[in-house]
Coordinates of C-alpha atoms in Angstrom, one line a residue:
M1132 CA -57.1 -0.4 -46.2
E1133 CA -55.5 2.1 -48.5
E1134 CA -55.1 1.3 -52.2
W1135 CA -51.3 1.6 -52.2
I1136 CA -51.1 -1.1 -49.5
E1137 CA -53.3 -3.6 -51.4
G1138 CA -51.0 -3.4 -54.4
C1139 CA -47.8 -4.3 -52.4
L1140 CA -48.9 -6.9 -49.9
D1141 CA -47.4 -9.8 -51.8
K1142 CA -43.9 -8.3 -51.8
A1143 CA -44.5 -6.9 -48.3
E1144 CA -45.2 -10.4 -47.0
A1145 CA -41.9 -11.7 -48.4
L1146 CA -40.1 -8.8 -46.7
A1147 CA -41.9 -9.0 -43.4
S1148 CA -41.1 -12.7 -43.1
R1149 CA -37.4 -11.8 -43.0
G1150 CA -37.9 -9.9 -39.7
L1151 CA -37.3 -6.4 -41.1
C1152 CA -38.0 -3.6 -38.6
D1153 CA -40.9 -1.2 -39.4
R1154 CA -38.6 1.5 -40.8
C1155 CA -36.9 -0.9 -43.2
L1156 CA -40.2 -2.5 -44.2
G1157 CA -41.8 0.9 -44.9
R1158 CA -38.7 2.2 -46.7
M1159 CA -39.0 -0.5 -49.3
F1160 CA -42.2 1.2 -50.3
G1161 CA -41.1 4.7 -49.4
K1162 CA -42.4 6.3 -52.6
L1163 CA -46.0 5.1 -52.0
G1164 CA -48.3 6.9 -49.7
T1165 CA -47.9 10.5 -48.5
C1166 CA -47.6 12.5 -45.2
M1167 CA -46.1 9.7 -43.2
T1168 CA -42.7 8.4 -42.1
N1169 CA -41.3 5.1 -43.0
D1170 CA -41.9 3.6 -39.6
V1171 CA -45.6 4.6 -39.8
R1172 CA -45.7 3.2 -43.3
G1173 CA -44.2 -0.1 -42.1
R1174 CA -46.7 -0.5 -39.2
M1175 CA -49.6 0.1 -41.6
I1176 CA -48.3 -2.6 -43.9
R1177 CA -47.9 -5.1 -40.9
E1178 CA -51.4 -4.4 -39.8
A1179 CA -52.7 -5.1 -43.3
L1180 CA -50.8 -8.3 -43.3
A1181 CA -52.3 -9.3 -39.9
E1182 CA -55.7 -8.7 -41.3
R1183 CA -54.8 -11.0 -44.1
G1184 CA -53.8 -13.7 -41.5
V1185 CA -50.0 -13.3 -41.9
D1186 CA -48.2 -13.1 -38.6
A1187 CA -44.7 -11.6 -39.4
P1188 CA -43.4 -9.6 -36.4
A1189 CA -40.2 -7.6 -36.6
D1190 CA -37.0 -9.2 -35.1
E1191 CA -35.5 -7.6 -32.1
F1192 CA -32.3 -7.0 -34.2
C1193 CA -33.2 -5.8 -37.7
P1194 CA -31.2 -8.0 -40.2
L1195 CA -31.1 -5.1 -42.7
C1196 CA -30.3 -1.8 -40.9
E1197 CA -28.9 -3.4 -37.7
N1198 CA -31.0 -1.1 -35.6
V1199 CA -29.0 2.0 -36.8
F1200 CA -32.1 4.2 -36.4
D1201 CA -32.0 3.7 -32.6
L1202 CA -28.9 6.0 -32.7
V1203 CA -30.4 8.8 -34.8
G1204 CA -30.7 11.1 -31.8
R1205 CA -27.1 10.6 -30.9
F1206 CA -26.1 11.3 -34.5
A1207 CA -28.1 14.4 -34.6
E1208 CA -26.6 15.7 -31.4
A1209 CA -23.0 15.1 -32.7
A1210 CA -23.8 16.7 -36.1
A1211 CA -25.4 19.8 -34.5
E1212 CA -22.4 20.3 -32.2
K1213 CA -20.0 20.2 -35.1
V1214 CA -22.0 22.5 -37.4
N1215 CA -22.4 25.1 -34.6
E1216 CA -18.6 25.3 -34.4
V1217 CA -18.5 27.2 -37.7
E1218 CA -20.4 30.2 -39.2
S1219 CA -22.7 29.6 -42.1
D1220 CA -26.0 30.6 -43.6
N1221 CA -27.2 27.1 -44.2
F1222 CA -26.2 23.4 -43.7
L1223 CA -26.9 19.9 -44.9
I1224 CA -26.6 16.5 -43.4
G1225 CA -24.9 13.5 -45.1
T1226 CA -24.2 10.0 -43.9
K1227 CA -22.0 7.0 -44.4
V1228 CA -23.4 3.6 -43.7
E1229 CA -21.8 0.2 -43.3
P1230 CA -21.0 -1.2 -46.8
E1231 CA -22.6 -4.5 -45.9
V1232 CA -25.9 -2.8 -45.0
A1233 CA -26.0 -1.0 -48.3
K1234 CA -25.2 -4.2 -50.2
R1235 CA -27.9 -6.2 -48.4
E1236 CA -30.4 -3.4 -49.2
R1237 CA -29.4 -3.4 -52.8
E1238 CA -29.8 -7.2 -53.1
I1239 CA -33.3 -7.1 -51.6
V1240 CA -34.4 -4.4 -53.9
E1241 CA -33.1 -6.2 -57.0
E1242 CA -34.4 -9.6 -55.9
L1243 CA -38.0 -8.4 -55.3
G1244 CA -38.0 -5.7 -58.0
L1245 CA -39.0 -2.9 -55.5
E1246 CA -39.3 0.2 -57.8
S1247 CA -40.7 2.4 -55.0
A1248 CA -37.9 1.8 -52.5
E1249 CA -36.0 4.6 -50.8
G1250 CA -32.3 4.3 -49.9
I1251 CA -31.3 4.0 -46.3
K1252 CA -28.9 6.9 -46.6
S1253 CA -31.7 9.1 -47.8
E1254 CA -33.8 8.3 -44.7
L1255 CA -30.9 8.7 -42.3
N1256 CA -30.1 12.1 -43.8
R1257 CA -33.7 13.2 -43.4
E1258 CA -34.3 11.9 -39.9
I1259 CA -31.0 13.2 -38.5
G1260 CA -31.6 16.5 -40.1
K1261 CA -35.1 16.9 -38.6
I1262 CA -33.6 16.5 -35.1
A1263 CA -30.4 18.5 -35.7
I1264 CA -32.1 21.6 -37.1
Q1265 CA -33.7 22.2 -33.8
S1266 CA -30.3 22.9 -32.3
I1267 CA -28.6 24.4 -35.4
H1268 CA -31.3 27.1 -36.2
R1269 CA -30.2 27.5 -39.8
P1270 CA -32.1 26.5 -43.0
V1271 CA -31.2 23.4 -44.9
E1272 CA -29.7 24.0 -48.4
F1273 CA -29.7 21.0 -50.8
K1274 CA -28.1 22.6 -53.9
N1275 CA -25.2 24.7 -52.6
P1276 CA -24.8 24.1 -48.9
Q1277 CA -22.1 26.1 -47.1
V1278 CA -21.5 23.3 -44.6
V1279 CA -22.2 19.6 -44.9
A1280 CA -22.0 17.5 -41.7
C1281 CA -21.2 13.9 -42.8
V1282 CA -22.1 11.4 -40.1
D1283 CA -20.3 8.1 -40.2
T1284 CA -22.9 5.8 -38.7
R1285 CA -20.3 3.0 -38.1
F1286 CA -18.3 5.0 -35.5
A1287 CA -20.7 7.9 -34.6
D1288 CA -18.1 10.3 -36.0
V1289 CA -19.0 13.6 -37.7
A1290 CA -16.7 15.3 -40.3
L1291 CA -17.5 18.8 -41.7
D1292 CA -17.2 19.6 -45.4
I1293 CA -17.1 23.4 -45.5
A1294 CA -17.6 25.1 -48.8
P1295 CA -14.9 27.6 -49.9
L1296 CA -15.4 31.3 -49.5
F1297 CA -14.8 33.4 -52.6
I1298 CA -13.8 37.0 -52.5
A1299 CA -13.6 38.9 -55.8
G1300 CA -12.1 42.3 -56.6
R1301 CA -9.3 44.0 -58.5
Y1302 CA -5.6 44.4 -57.6
N1303 CA -2.7 46.7 -58.6
K1304 CA 0.9 45.5 -58.6
Y1305 CA 3.3 48.3 -58.0
S1306 CA 6.5 46.2 -57.6
R1307 CA 8.6 44.7 -60.4
E1308 CA 10.0 42.1 -58.0
I1309 CA 7.0 40.0 -56.9
P1310 CA 4.9 37.5 -58.8
Q1311 CA 1.1 37.4 -58.8
T1312 CA 0.9 34.0 -57.1
I1313 CA 3.1 31.9 -54.9
W1314 CA 6.0 30.6 -56.9
P1315 CA 7.2 27.2 -55.5
C1316 CA 10.9 26.4 -55.7
R1317 CA 11.7 24.5 -58.9
V1318 CA 14.2 22.3 -57.1
C1319 CA 12.3 21.2 -53.9
H1320 CA 8.7 22.0 -55.1
G1321 CA 7.9 23.8 -51.8
K1322 CA 9.7 21.5 -49.3
G1323 CA 12.6 23.8 -48.7
C1324 CA 16.2 23.4 -49.9
D1325 CA 19.5 25.3 -50.2
H1326 CA 18.4 26.7 -53.6
C1327 CA 15.4 28.6 -52.0
H1328 CA 17.1 29.2 -48.6
R1329 CA 14.7 26.7 -47.0
K1330 CA 11.7 28.9 -47.8
G1331 CA 10.1 26.5 -50.4
K1332 CA 9.4 29.4 -52.8
M1333 CA 11.4 31.6 -55.2
Y1334 CA 10.2 35.0 -54.0
E1335 CA 9.6 36.4 -50.5
T1336 CA 6.0 37.3 -51.1
S1337 CA 3.4 37.6 -53.9
V1338 CA 0.1 39.4 -54.6
Q1339 CA -1.7 36.3 -53.5
E1340 CA 0.1 36.1 -50.1
I1341 CA -0.3 39.8 -49.3
I1342 CA -4.1 39.5 -49.2
G1343 CA -4.5 35.8 -48.8
D1344 CA -2.7 35.5 -45.5
I1345 CA -4.8 38.2 -44.0
A1346 CA -8.0 36.6 -45.3
V1347 CA -7.1 33.2 -43.9
E1348 CA -6.5 34.8 -40.5
M1349 CA -9.8 36.7 -40.5
T1350 CA -11.9 33.6 -41.7
G1351 CA -10.0 31.0 -39.7
G1352 CA -9.5 29.1 -43.0
K1353 CA -7.0 26.5 -43.9
E1354 CA -5.3 27.9 -47.1
H1355 CA -5.9 30.3 -49.9
F1356 CA -5.9 30.1 -53.7
F1357 CA -5.7 32.9 -56.2
H1358 CA -7.6 33.0 -59.5
G1359 CA -6.6 36.0 -61.6
M1360 CA -7.9 37.1 -65.0
G1361 CA -4.6 36.3 -66.6
R1362 CA -1.3 37.5 -65.0
E1363 CA 1.5 39.9 -65.7
D1364 CA 5.2 39.1 -65.8
I1365 CA 7.1 39.5 -62.5
D1366 CA 9.0 42.5 -63.9
A1367 CA 5.7 44.1 -65.1
R1368 CA 3.4 46.4 -63.1
M1369 CA -0.4 46.3 -63.1
L1370 CA -1.7 49.8 -63.0
G1371 CA -5.0 51.6 -63.8
D1372 CA -8.2 50.1 -62.4
G1373 CA -6.4 46.9 -61.7
R1374 CA -6.8 43.2 -62.7
P1375 CA -9.9 41.3 -61.7
F1376 CA -9.3 38.3 -59.4
V1377 CA -11.0 35.8 -57.1
L1378 CA -9.5 34.8 -53.8
E1379 CA -10.6 31.4 -52.6
I1380 CA -10.4 30.5 -48.9
S1381 CA -10.7 26.8 -48.0
D1382 CA -12.5 25.6 -44.8
P1383 CA -13.5 29.1 -43.5
K1384 CA -14.8 29.0 -40.0
V1385 CA -16.1 32.6 -40.3
R1386 CA -17.7 33.7 -43.6
N1387 CA -19.1 37.1 -42.9
I1388 CA -15.9 39.0 -42.5
D1389 CA -15.5 42.8 -42.9
L1390 CA -14.2 43.3 -46.5
D1391 CA -13.4 46.9 -45.9
E1392 CA -11.1 45.9 -43.0
L1393 CA -9.5 43.2 -45.2
A1394 CA -8.8 45.8 -47.9
R1395 CA -7.4 48.3 -45.3
R1396 CA -5.0 45.8 -43.9
A1397 CA -3.9 44.4 -47.3
N1398 CA -3.3 48.0 -48.6
E1399 CA -0.9 48.8 -45.8
N1400 CA 2.0 47.4 -47.9
Q1401 CA 3.7 49.3 -50.8
L1402 CA 3.9 46.4 -53.2
A1403 CA 0.3 45.9 -54.2
G1404 CA -3.1 47.4 -53.7
F1405 CA -6.6 46.0 -53.6
R1406 CA -10.0 47.5 -54.3
E1407 CA -13.7 46.7 -55.0
L1408 CA -13.7 43.6 -52.8
H1409 CA -17.0 41.7 -52.7
F1410 CA -18.2 38.2 -51.9
A1411 CA -18.7 36.1 -55.0
K1412 CA -20.0 32.7 -56.1
R1413 CA -17.9 29.8 -57.4
E1414 CA -19.1 30.6 -60.9
A1415 CA -17.0 33.8 -60.9
V1416 CA -13.8 31.7 -61.1
E1417 CA -14.9 30.1 -64.4
R1418 CA -16.1 33.5 -65.7
Y1419 CA -12.8 35.2 -64.9
K1420 CA -10.7 32.3 -66.2
G1421 CA -12.7 32.1 -69.4
A1422 CA -12.5 35.8 -70.1
A1423 CA -10.4 37.0 -73.0
S1424 CA -10.3 40.8 -72.7
D1425 CA -8.3 43.3 -74.7
K1426 CA -5.6 45.0 -72.7
V1427 CA -3.7 48.3 -72.8
Y1428 CA 0.0 48.4 -72.2
R1429 CA 2.7 51.0 -71.9
V1430 CA 6.3 49.9 -72.6
H1431 CA 9.7 51.7 -72.5
V1432 CA 11.7 50.6 -75.6
R1433 CA 15.5 50.8 -76.1
A1434 CA 16.8 50.8 -79.6
D1435 CA 20.3 49.4 -80.7
G1436 CA 20.9 52.6 -82.7
K1437 CA 19.6 56.1 -83.3
V1438 CA 15.9 56.3 -84.4
N1439 CA 14.1 58.9 -86.4
K1440 CA 11.2 60.5 -84.4
E1441 CA 8.9 60.8 -87.4
L1442 CA 9.5 57.3 -88.5
V1443 CA 8.8 56.0 -85.0
V1444 CA 5.4 57.8 -85.1
D1445 CA 4.6 56.5 -88.6
V1446 CA 5.5 52.9 -87.7
A1447 CA 3.2 53.2 -84.6
L1448 CA 0.3 54.5 -86.7
S1449 CA 0.9 51.7 -89.3
F1450 CA -0.2 49.1 -86.7
K1451 CA -3.8 50.3 -86.6
D1452 CA -6.0 47.1 -86.4
A1453 CA -3.0 45.1 -87.7
T1454 CA -2.9 41.3 -87.6
I1455 CA 0.3 39.7 -86.5
D1456 CA 1.4 36.0 -86.3
Q1457 CA 3.4 35.0 -83.3
R1458 CA 5.2 31.8 -82.9
T1459 CA 5.8 30.6 -79.3
P1460 CA 8.7 32.8 -78.0
R1461 CA 12.0 31.2 -77.3
R1462 CA 11.8 32.3 -73.6
V1463 CA 8.8 30.1 -73.0
E1464 CA 9.1 27.4 -75.6
H1465 CA 10.2 24.9 -72.9
R1466 CA 6.8 25.1 -71.3
R1467 CA 4.5 26.1 -74.2
A1468 CA 3.3 24.3 -77.3
D1469 CA 5.2 25.4 -80.4
L1470 CA 2.3 27.1 -82.2
V1471 CA 1.7 30.1 -84.3
R1472 CA -0.9 32.4 -82.8
R1473 CA -2.7 35.1 -84.7
R1474 CA -3.3 38.3 -82.7
T1475 CA -4.6 41.8 -83.4
I1476 CA -2.9 45.1 -82.5
H1477 CA -5.7 47.6 -82.2
W1478 CA -3.6 50.7 -82.0
V1479 CA -0.2 52.0 -81.0
K1480 CA 0.9 55.5 -79.9
A1481 CA 4.5 56.6 -79.5
D1482 CA 5.8 59.4 -77.3
S1483 CA 8.9 60.4 -75.2
I1484 CA 11.1 59.8 -78.2
T1485 CA 14.8 60.3 -77.8
D1486 CA 17.8 59.3 -79.9
D1487 CA 17.7 55.7 -78.8
S1488 CA 14.6 55.1 -76.8
F1489 CA 10.9 55.8 -76.8
D1490 CA 7.6 54.8 -75.1
L1491 CA 4.8 52.9 -76.7
E1492 CA 1.2 52.7 -75.6
L1493 CA -0.8 50.0 -77.3
E1494 CA -4.0 48.0 -77.1
T1495 CA -3.9 44.3 -78.1
D1496 CA -5.9 41.1 -78.0
S1497 CA -5.6 39.0 -74.9
G1498 CA -2.6 36.7 -75.1
T1499 CA -0.4 38.9 -77.2
Y1500 CA 3.3 38.6 -76.7
V1501 CA 4.0 42.3 -76.3
K1502 CA 7.7 42.0 -75.8
E1503 CA 8.1 39.8 -78.9
F1504 CA 5.9 42.2 -80.9
V1505 CA 8.4 44.9 -80.3
S1506 CA 11.6 42.9 -80.7
G1507 CA 10.4 40.4 -83.4
D1508 CA 12.0 37.5 -81.5
D1509 CA 14.4 36.6 -84.4
G1510 CA 11.5 36.5 -86.9
R1511 CA 9.1 34.5 -84.8
S1512 CA 6.7 37.5 -84.5
V1513 CA 5.8 38.9 -87.9
P1514 CA 5.4 41.8 -88.5
S1515 CA 7.2 43.4 -85.6
F1516 CA 7.8 47.0 -84.6
S1517 CA 11.6 46.5 -85.0
E1518 CA 11.1 45.1 -88.5
R1519 CA 9.2 48.1 -89.7
L1520 CA 11.4 50.6 -87.9
G1521 CA 14.5 49.0 -89.4
V1522 CA 16.3 49.1 -86.0
Q1523 CA 16.4 46.3 -83.5
C1524 CA 14.5 47.3 -80.3
K1525 CA 13.9 45.7 -76.9
V1526 CA 11.3 46.3 -74.2
E1527 CA 13.0 47.5 -71.0
T1528 CA 9.9 47.9 -68.8
L1529 CA 6.3 47.0 -69.3
D1530 CA 3.1 48.2 -67.5
V1531 CA -0.4 47.0 -67.9
L1532 CA -2.6 50.1 -67.9
A1533 CA -6.1 48.6 -68.4
I1534 CA -8.0 45.4 -68.8
N1535 CA -11.2 46.0 -70.8
Y1536 CA -13.5 43.7 -68.9
H1537 CA -17.0 44.4 -67.6
E1538 CA -19.2 42.0 -65.8
P1539 CA -22.1 40.9 -68.1
R1540 CA -25.4 42.5 -67.3
G1541 CA -27.2 40.7 -64.5
I1542 CA -24.1 39.2 -62.9
S1543 CA -23.3 42.0 -60.5
N1544 CA -26.6 41.7 -58.8
A1545 CA -27.1 37.9 -59.1
G1546 CA -23.7 36.7 -58.0
I1547 CA -22.1 39.4 -55.9
Q1548 CA -22.6 40.3 -52.2
R1549 CA -21.1 43.0 -50.2
N1550 CA -20.5 42.8 -46.4
K1551 CA -23.4 41.4 -44.5
D1552 CA -24.9 42.9 -41.3
Q1553 CA -0.4 26.4 -57.2
D1554 CA 1.7 26.6 -59.4
P1555 CA 2.6 29.8 -61.4
Q1556 CA 0.2 30.9 -64.1
P1557 CA 1.2 31.8 -67.6
S1558 CA 1.4 35.5 -68.2
E1559 CA -0.6 37.2 -71.0
E1560 CA 2.7 38.5 -72.3
E1561 CA 3.6 34.8 -72.7
G1562 CA 0.6 34.3 -74.9
E1563 CA -2.0 32.5 -72.9
G1564 CA -3.8 35.3 -71.1
T1565 CA -5.3 33.2 -68.4
R1566 CA -4.6 30.0 -66.4
A1567 CA -7.6 28.1 -67.7
L1568 CA -9.4 25.4 -65.8
P1569 CA -9.3 21.9 -67.3
Y1570 CA -11.6 21.6 -70.2
N1571 CA -14.0 19.1 -68.6
Q1572 CA -14.4 21.4 -65.5
R1573 CA -15.5 24.4 -67.5
S1574 CA -19.1 25.2 -68.0
P1575 CA -20.4 24.5 -71.5
D1576 CA -20.8 28.2 -72.2
L1577 CA -17.1 28.8 -71.6
R1578 CA -15.6 25.8 -73.6
G1579 CA -13.9 27.3 -76.6
G1580 CA -15.7 30.7 -76.2
R1581 CA -14.8 34.2 -75.2
E1582 CA -15.8 36.1 -72.2
G1583 CA -19.5 36.5 -71.6
Q1584 CA -20.6 34.9 -74.8
H1585 CA -22.9 31.9 -75.5
R1586 CA -22.0 29.6 -78.3
D1587 CA -25.3 29.9 -80.1
R1588 CA -27.0 33.2 -79.0
S1589 CA -25.9 36.7 -78.3
Q1590 CA -27.9 36.6 -75.1
R1591 CA -29.3 34.0 -72.8
T1592 CA -31.1 33.8 -69.5
Q1593 CA -29.5 32.8 -66.2
G1594 CA -32.1 32.5 -63.4
H1595 CA -34.2 35.6 -63.8
A1596 CA -31.3 37.8 -65.0
L1597 CA -30.8 38.5 -68.7
L1598 CA -27.2 38.5 -69.8
Q1599 CA -27.0 41.1 -72.6
I1600 CA -23.7 40.7 -74.5
P1601 CA -22.3 44.0 -75.7
R1602 CA -22.2 44.4 -79.5
A1603 CA -18.4 44.9 -79.5
Y1604 CA -18.0 41.4 -77.9
R1605 CA -20.4 39.8 -80.4
D1606 CA -18.7 41.4 -83.4
R1607 CA -15.2 40.3 -82.2
H1608 CA -16.6 36.8 -81.5
R1609 CA -17.9 36.6 -85.1
R1610 CA -14.6 37.8 -86.5
E1611 CA -12.7 35.3 -84.4
G1612 CA -15.0 32.5 -85.5
K1613 CA -14.6 33.4 -89.2
R1614 CA -10.9 33.5 -88.8
L1615 CA -10.8 30.0 -87.3
R1616 CA -13.1 28.6 -90.0
D1617 CA -10.9 30.1 -92.7
Q1618 CA -7.8 28.5 -91.0
R1619 CA -9.5 25.1 -90.8
Q1620 CA -10.7 25.3 -94.4
G1621 CA -7.1 26.2 -95.5
R1622 CA -5.7 23.3 -93.6
E1623 CA -8.2 20.9 -95.2
Q1624 CA -7.3 22.2 -98.7
D1625 CA -3.6 21.8 -98.0
E1626 CA -4.2 18.2 -96.9
D1627 CA -6.3 17.5 -100.0
R1628 CA -3.4 18.7 -102.2
R1629 CA -0.9 16.6 -100.4
R1630 CA -3.1 13.5 -100.4
T1631 CA -2.1 10.7 -102.9
P1632 CA -4.9 10.4 -105.5
R1633 CA -6.9 7.1 -105.4
A1634 CA -8.9 5.3 -108.0
P1635 CA -12.6 6.3 -107.9
S1636 CA -14.8 3.9 -106.0
Q1637 CA -17.5 1.9 -107.6
K1638 CA -20.2 3.7 -105.5
Q1639 CA -18.9 7.1 -106.7
E1640 CA -18.9 6.0 -110.3
L1641 CA -22.4 4.6 -110.2
K1642 CA -23.6 7.7 -108.5
E1643 CA -22.2 9.8 -111.3
G1644 CA -23.8 7.6 -113.9
R1645 CA -20.5 6.4 -115.5
P1646 CA -19.3 2.9 -116.3
C1647 CA -17.0 1.7 -113.6
L1648 CA -14.5 0.0 -115.9
S1649 CA -14.1 2.9 -118.3
V1650 CA -13.5 5.4 -115.6
T1651 CA -11.0 3.2 -113.8
L1652 CA -9.1 2.6 -117.1
H1653 CA -9.0 6.3 -117.7
W1654 CA -7.6 6.9 -114.2
L1655 CA -4.9 4.3 -114.8
K1656 CA -3.8 5.9 -118.0

């Protein structure tokens, strides 16, 4: 008799007397002994009890599992049939059991204090998977499975949970009449009404729909979601190398699609263009959403009066590494918190100057209200270009020329694969820069931080790849941290000055070595 059996015979006798089947009896000690299944473990325990003179045969109908394991072969066949309907690189089996069965098992474990017991769902998952894998011919993936076959043992029903497919790349928007993402109708919220001409949306198409509809068709997916690294206004163009984005396809039946074909079909339109498409992991969404990259713009400005060419150039040069304070613009105050945001204008260049118009090219922090920087927004953006020029100006057209973002070192090889053989987001001109995920859904490294930066170190390891943060990002991160600390310290000092003085506490007086009464009297005088 093995040692692990001798130590559990007393509890095993109490379990066997209830008529449990061999599998359920063995599962109650599933973490003891090795290289055996629970039914073998249960038979060994019963044989040991028989040698001890205890006759406790298993009931024909197990009072715990209700003979659910007799249907494992049927469950495995149904699961394999479902998984084989979709394309994936791996799979995983999950199960649902009768609530009463799970409750009985939990009560038995608590009553007898069975610390080495294994759950019935764990055993069902394993036993069904062992049979199903022979028909599926794909490896099992426990951490990030692409397909999970959930077997409902009550009805012998199988439901598939298919992991989304993520495709990353960059897009250009050439039209000033389409939004980045689907813009649902404000009146009917997508249902269709007279206001939206029964379409359920405010615009005919969007950057998201141009590529998303094709991707859904190629993958056999259900719907698509668009995650951009910020967004531009509808009347703005995205030029240059384009804006990074991640396209998410839900419930894809085919995963290994031809991305070159996807790009070719999506680029047949004249409204937007797509490039550098590659398969990505889920983490890319958080990384792009958490990025705060500087951006380069080109704007055409119209002045209310005549302007001096030399003065326009001088004003542009005066904004070299200039700090401005921008209160939430009036055009978005109905959906933005009324805050004053501090931003940096890195440089400004002026050209194409006429009597009453000129072009500006400028680089700013992410989230800068560019239109309000030029106009001043009735004093809500200080200093502004109009203020220093002495003539009221307004942006007529805006183009985004560049987004200064580069994948941190190690990401491109670790998280990107090439082909294998919503509601509207706030624009960066509206001050936010990105449509951030809820705070509790972000990774700890992205909560409150800037793109690619760890809160405590300038570099950290991820898997076997070293993420080296560029010096420019680290320096900007330190400057931003110092600015926030100074702001917080200033607020605390203002609160201290406004706070009504109170009499010193006795603890404070004793600590300073002064008599309590005399100090209090001095304060009262």
